[in-house]
Amino acid sequence: MQRYFRFILLTGCLAGSSQMITGDEAVSIAVRPAVTVAHGTAQLKILVARNDRNRSLTWEVDGPSYYRSSRMELEGASAPRSWFFFVKDLPEGEYDIRVTLKRDDESQAFAMSNIKVLPGMP
């Protein structure tokens, strides 16, 4: 019986983690929270599969009256796998979150997410 509950728990955890990198994903992003209030903060968690060809990582937050981006150089497979960024003081609106991974052969991998920022307290 205990083995059955472990299976259910593990299956539920894996099913709830839709932003996990699988063997064929070069980059993924998770945004927490997915919905927040105006002037709140969101965390971007970017996972990059280790690969000697990885050269740069760019993320963008793009909304109706707000844009922010950052780019960092990667040193191939020796670069960190996990990247965490905080986006603060977001105005009300819906935002697209885009991540671009560029490789040394000029190929690219993309991941997208979004966040909704609701009106804050008056």
PDB file of C-alpha atoms in Angstrom:
ATOM      1  CA  MET A   1       0.000   0.000   0.000  1.00  0.00           C
ATOM      2  CA  GLN A   2       2.838   2.395   0.858  1.00  0.00           C
ATOM      3  CA  ARG A   3       4.441   1.730  -2.546  1.00  0.00           C
ATOM      4  CA  TYR A   4       1.123   2.660  -4.233  1.00  0.00           C
ATOM      5  CA  PHE A   5       0.996   6.039  -2.428  1.00  0.00           C
ATOM      6  CA  ARG A   6       4.611   6.787  -3.398  1.00  0.00           C
ATOM      7  CA  PHE A   7       3.726   6.097  -7.026  1.00  0.00           C
ATOM      8  CA  ILE A   8       0.698   8.421  -6.866  1.00  0.00           C
ATOM      9  CA  LEU A   9       2.767  11.157  -5.184  1.00  0.00           C
ATOM     10  CA  LEU A  10       5.603  10.879  -7.706  1.00  0.00           C
ATOM     11  CA  THR A  11       3.190  10.843 -10.659  1.00  0.00           C
ATOM     12  CA  GLY A  12       1.408  13.945  -9.337  1.00  0.00           C
ATOM     13  CA  CYS A  13       4.695  15.814  -8.821  1.00  0.00           C
ATOM     14  CA  LEU A  14       5.888  15.008 -12.323  1.00  0.00           C
ATOM     15  CA  ALA A  15       2.562  15.923 -13.897  1.00  0.00           C
ATOM     16  CA  GLY A  16       2.522  19.263 -12.065  1.00  0.00           C
ATOM     17  CA  SER A  17       6.008  20.186 -13.292  1.00  0.00           C
ATOM     18  CA  SER A  18       5.227  21.039 -16.875  1.00  0.00           C
ATOM     19  CA  GLN A  19       8.323  23.248 -17.149  1.00  0.00           C
ATOM     20  CA  MET A  20      10.852  20.451 -16.683  1.00  0.00           C
ATOM     21  CA  ILE A  21      13.546  19.964 -19.315  1.00  0.00           C
ATOM     22  CA  THR A  22      13.304  16.676 -21.136  1.00  0.00           C
ATOM     23  CA  GLY A  23      16.031  15.116 -23.234  1.00  0.00           C
ATOM     24  CA  ASP A  24      15.156  17.105 -26.363  1.00  0.00           C
ATOM     25  CA  GLU A  25      14.591  20.547 -24.787  1.00  0.00           C
ATOM     26  CA  ALA A  26      17.559  22.915 -24.915  1.00  0.00           C
ATOM     27  CA  VAL A  27      15.941  25.602 -22.750  1.00  0.00           C
ATOM     28  CA  SER A  28      12.800  26.025 -20.640  1.00  0.00           C
ATOM     29  CA  ILE A  29      11.332  28.717 -18.433  1.00  0.00           C
ATOM     30  CA  ALA A  30       9.040  28.779 -15.418  1.00  0.00           C
ATOM     31  CA  VAL A  31       7.486  32.009 -14.130  1.00  0.00           C
ATOM     32  CA  ARG A  32       6.328  32.234 -10.524  1.00  0.00           C
ATOM     33  CA  PRO A  33       3.736  33.395  -9.797  1.00  0.00           C
ATOM     34  CA  ALA A  34       1.824  33.169 -13.064  1.00  0.00           C
ATOM     35  CA  VAL A  35      -0.598  35.832 -11.794  1.00  0.00           C
ATOM     36  CA  THR A  36       0.364  38.687  -9.470  1.00  0.00           C
ATOM     37  CA  VAL A  37      -0.805  42.195  -8.535  1.00  0.00           C
ATOM     38  CA  ALA A  38       0.565  45.468  -9.885  1.00  0.00           C
ATOM     39  CA  HIS A  39       3.972  46.500  -8.540  1.00  0.00           C
ATOM     40  CA  GLY A  40       4.618  42.901  -7.569  1.00  0.00           C
ATOM     41  CA  THR A  41       7.645  40.739  -8.271  1.00  0.00           C
ATOM     42  CA  ALA A  42       7.943  37.666 -10.470  1.00  0.00           C
ATOM     43  CA  GLN A  43      10.725  35.080 -10.514  1.00  0.00           C
ATOM     44  CA  LEU A  44      11.993  33.667 -13.787  1.00  0.00           C
ATOM     45  CA  LYS A  45      13.610  30.251 -13.550  1.00  0.00           C
ATOM     46  CA  ILE A  46      15.442  29.302 -16.724  1.00  0.00           C
ATOM     47  CA  LEU A  47      16.899  25.842 -17.232  1.00  0.00           C
ATOM     48  CA  VAL A  48      19.502  25.313 -19.947  1.00  0.00           C
ATOM     49  CA  ALA A  49      20.593  21.858 -21.080  1.00  0.00           C
ATOM     50  CA  ARG A  50      24.363  21.580 -20.911  1.00  0.00           C
ATOM     51  CA  ASN A  51      25.885  21.669 -24.379  1.00  0.00           C
ATOM     52  CA  ASP A  52      29.341  22.666 -25.633  1.00  0.00           C
ATOM     53  CA  ARG A  53      27.716  24.745 -28.401  1.00  0.00           C
ATOM     54  CA  ASN A  54      25.792  27.087 -26.037  1.00  0.00           C
ATOM     55  CA  ARG A  55      27.081  30.662 -26.360  1.00  0.00           C
ATOM     56  CA  SER A  56      24.477  33.138 -25.075  1.00  0.00           C
ATOM     57  CA  LEU A  57      21.198  33.309 -23.209  1.00  0.00           C
ATOM     58  CA  THR A  58      18.721  36.192 -23.555  1.00  0.00           C
ATOM     59  CA  TRP A  59      15.464  36.662 -21.670  1.00  0.00           C
ATOM     60  CA  GLU A  60      12.781  39.272 -22.320  1.00  0.00           C
ATOM     61  CA  VAL A  61       9.703  40.483 -20.455  1.00  0.00           C
ATOM     62  CA  ASP A  62       7.455  42.280 -22.934  1.00  0.00           C
ATOM     63  CA  GLY A  63       4.173  43.958 -22.042  1.00  0.00           C
ATOM     64  CA  PRO A  64       1.947  46.909 -22.928  1.00  0.00           C
ATOM     65  CA  SER A  65       3.986  49.566 -21.094  1.00  0.00           C
ATOM     66  CA  TYR A  66       7.009  47.655 -19.810  1.00  0.00           C
ATOM     67  CA  TYR A  67       9.969  45.928 -21.414  1.00  0.00           C
ATOM     68  CA  ARG A  68      13.027  44.427 -19.797  1.00  0.00           C
ATOM     69  CA  SER A  69      15.694  42.103 -21.120  1.00  0.00           C
ATOM     70  CA  SER A  70      19.073  40.756 -20.228  1.00  0.00           C
ATOM     71  CA  ARG A  71      21.738  38.829 -22.105  1.00  0.00           C
ATOM     72  CA  MET A  72      24.584  36.761 -20.714  1.00  0.00           C
ATOM     73  CA  GLU A  73      27.400  34.883 -22.353  1.00  0.00           C
ATOM     74  CA  LEU A  74      27.615  31.124 -21.799  1.00  0.00           C
ATOM     75  CA  GLU A  75      30.734  29.016 -21.769  1.00  0.00           C
ATOM     76  CA  GLY A  76      29.327  25.891 -23.362  1.00  0.00           C
ATOM     77  CA  ALA A  77      28.694  22.878 -21.150  1.00  0.00           C
ATOM     78  CA  SER A  78      30.539  24.449 -18.212  1.00  0.00           C
ATOM     79  CA  ALA A  79      27.899  27.204 -17.864  1.00  0.00           C
ATOM     80  CA  PRO A  80      25.359  26.926 -15.045  1.00  0.00           C
ATOM     81  CA  ARG A  81      22.248  24.901 -15.848  1.00  0.00           C
ATOM     82  CA  SER A  82      19.869  26.989 -13.707  1.00  0.00           C
ATOM     83  CA  TRP A  83      19.395  30.743 -13.953  1.00  0.00           C
ATOM     84  CA  PHE A  84      17.152  32.811 -11.656  1.00  0.00           C
ATOM     85  CA  PHE A  85      16.023  36.380 -12.242  1.00  0.00           C
ATOM     86  CA  PHE A  86      13.568  38.654 -10.467  1.00  0.00           C
ATOM     87  CA  VAL A  87      11.417  41.167 -12.320  1.00  0.00           C
ATOM     88  CA  LYS A  88      10.195  43.828  -9.892  1.00  0.00           C
ATOM     89  CA  ASP A  89       7.549  46.522  -9.866  1.00  0.00           C
ATOM     90  CA  LEU A  90       5.536  45.187 -12.795  1.00  0.00           C
ATOM     91  CA  PRO A  91       2.695  47.450 -13.958  1.00  0.00           C
ATOM     92  CA  GLU A  92      -0.755  46.032 -14.691  1.00  0.00           C
ATOM     93  CA  GLY A  93      -1.036  44.029 -17.910  1.00  0.00           C
ATOM     94  CA  GLU A  94      -0.221  40.756 -19.627  1.00  0.00           C
ATOM     95  CA  TYR A  95       3.391  39.979 -20.445  1.00  0.00           C
ATOM     96  CA  ASP A  96       5.125  37.568 -22.775  1.00  0.00           C
ATOM     97  CA  ILE A  97       8.272  36.031 -21.367  1.00  0.00           C
ATOM     98  CA  ARG A  98      10.729  34.854 -24.028  1.00  0.00           C
ATOM     99  CA  VAL A  99      14.055  33.077 -23.703  1.00  0.00           C
ATOM    100  CA  THR A 100      16.518  32.602 -26.549  1.00  0.00           C
ATOM    101  CA  LEU A 101      19.521  30.286 -26.403  1.00  0.00           C
ATOM    102  CA  LYS A 102      22.100  30.900 -29.148  1.00  0.00           C
ATOM    103  CA  ARG A 103      24.703  28.352 -30.145  1.00  0.00           C
ATOM    104  CA  ASP A 104      28.088  28.637 -31.839  1.00  0.00           C
ATOM    105  CA  ASP A 105      26.666  27.372 -35.157  1.00  0.00           C
ATOM    106  CA  GLU A 106      24.120  30.277 -35.181  1.00  0.00           C
ATOM    107  CA  SER A 107      21.221  27.926 -34.344  1.00  0.00           C
ATOM    108  CA  GLN A 108      18.784  28.984 -31.644  1.00  0.00           C
ATOM    109  CA  ALA A 109      16.403  27.409 -29.161  1.00  0.00           C
ATOM    110  CA  PHE A 110      13.382  29.216 -27.715  1.00  0.00           C
ATOM    111  CA  ALA A 111      11.068  28.979 -24.730  1.00  0.00           C
ATOM    112  CA  MET A 112       8.031  31.109 -23.917  1.00  0.00           C
ATOM    113  CA  SER A 113       5.763  31.739 -20.978  1.00  0.00           C
ATOM    114  CA  ASN A 114       3.561  34.561 -19.747  1.00  0.00           C
ATOM    115  CA  ILE A 115       2.436  36.380 -16.647  1.00  0.00           C
ATOM    116  CA  LYS A 116      -0.691  38.344 -15.864  1.00  0.00           C
ATOM    117  CA  VAL A 117      -0.458  41.360 -13.545  1.00  0.00           C
ATOM    118  CA  LEU A 118      -3.762  42.428 -12.015  1.00  0.00           C
ATOM    119  CA  PRO A 119      -4.616  45.905 -10.697  1.00  0.00           C
ATOM    120  CA  GLY A 120      -3.190  46.567  -7.237  1.00  0.00           C
ATOM    121  CA  MET A 121      -4.905  47.975  -4.180  1.00  0.00           C
ATOM    122  CA  PRO A 122      -5.930  51.656  -4.494  1.00  0.00           C
TER     123      PRO A 122
END
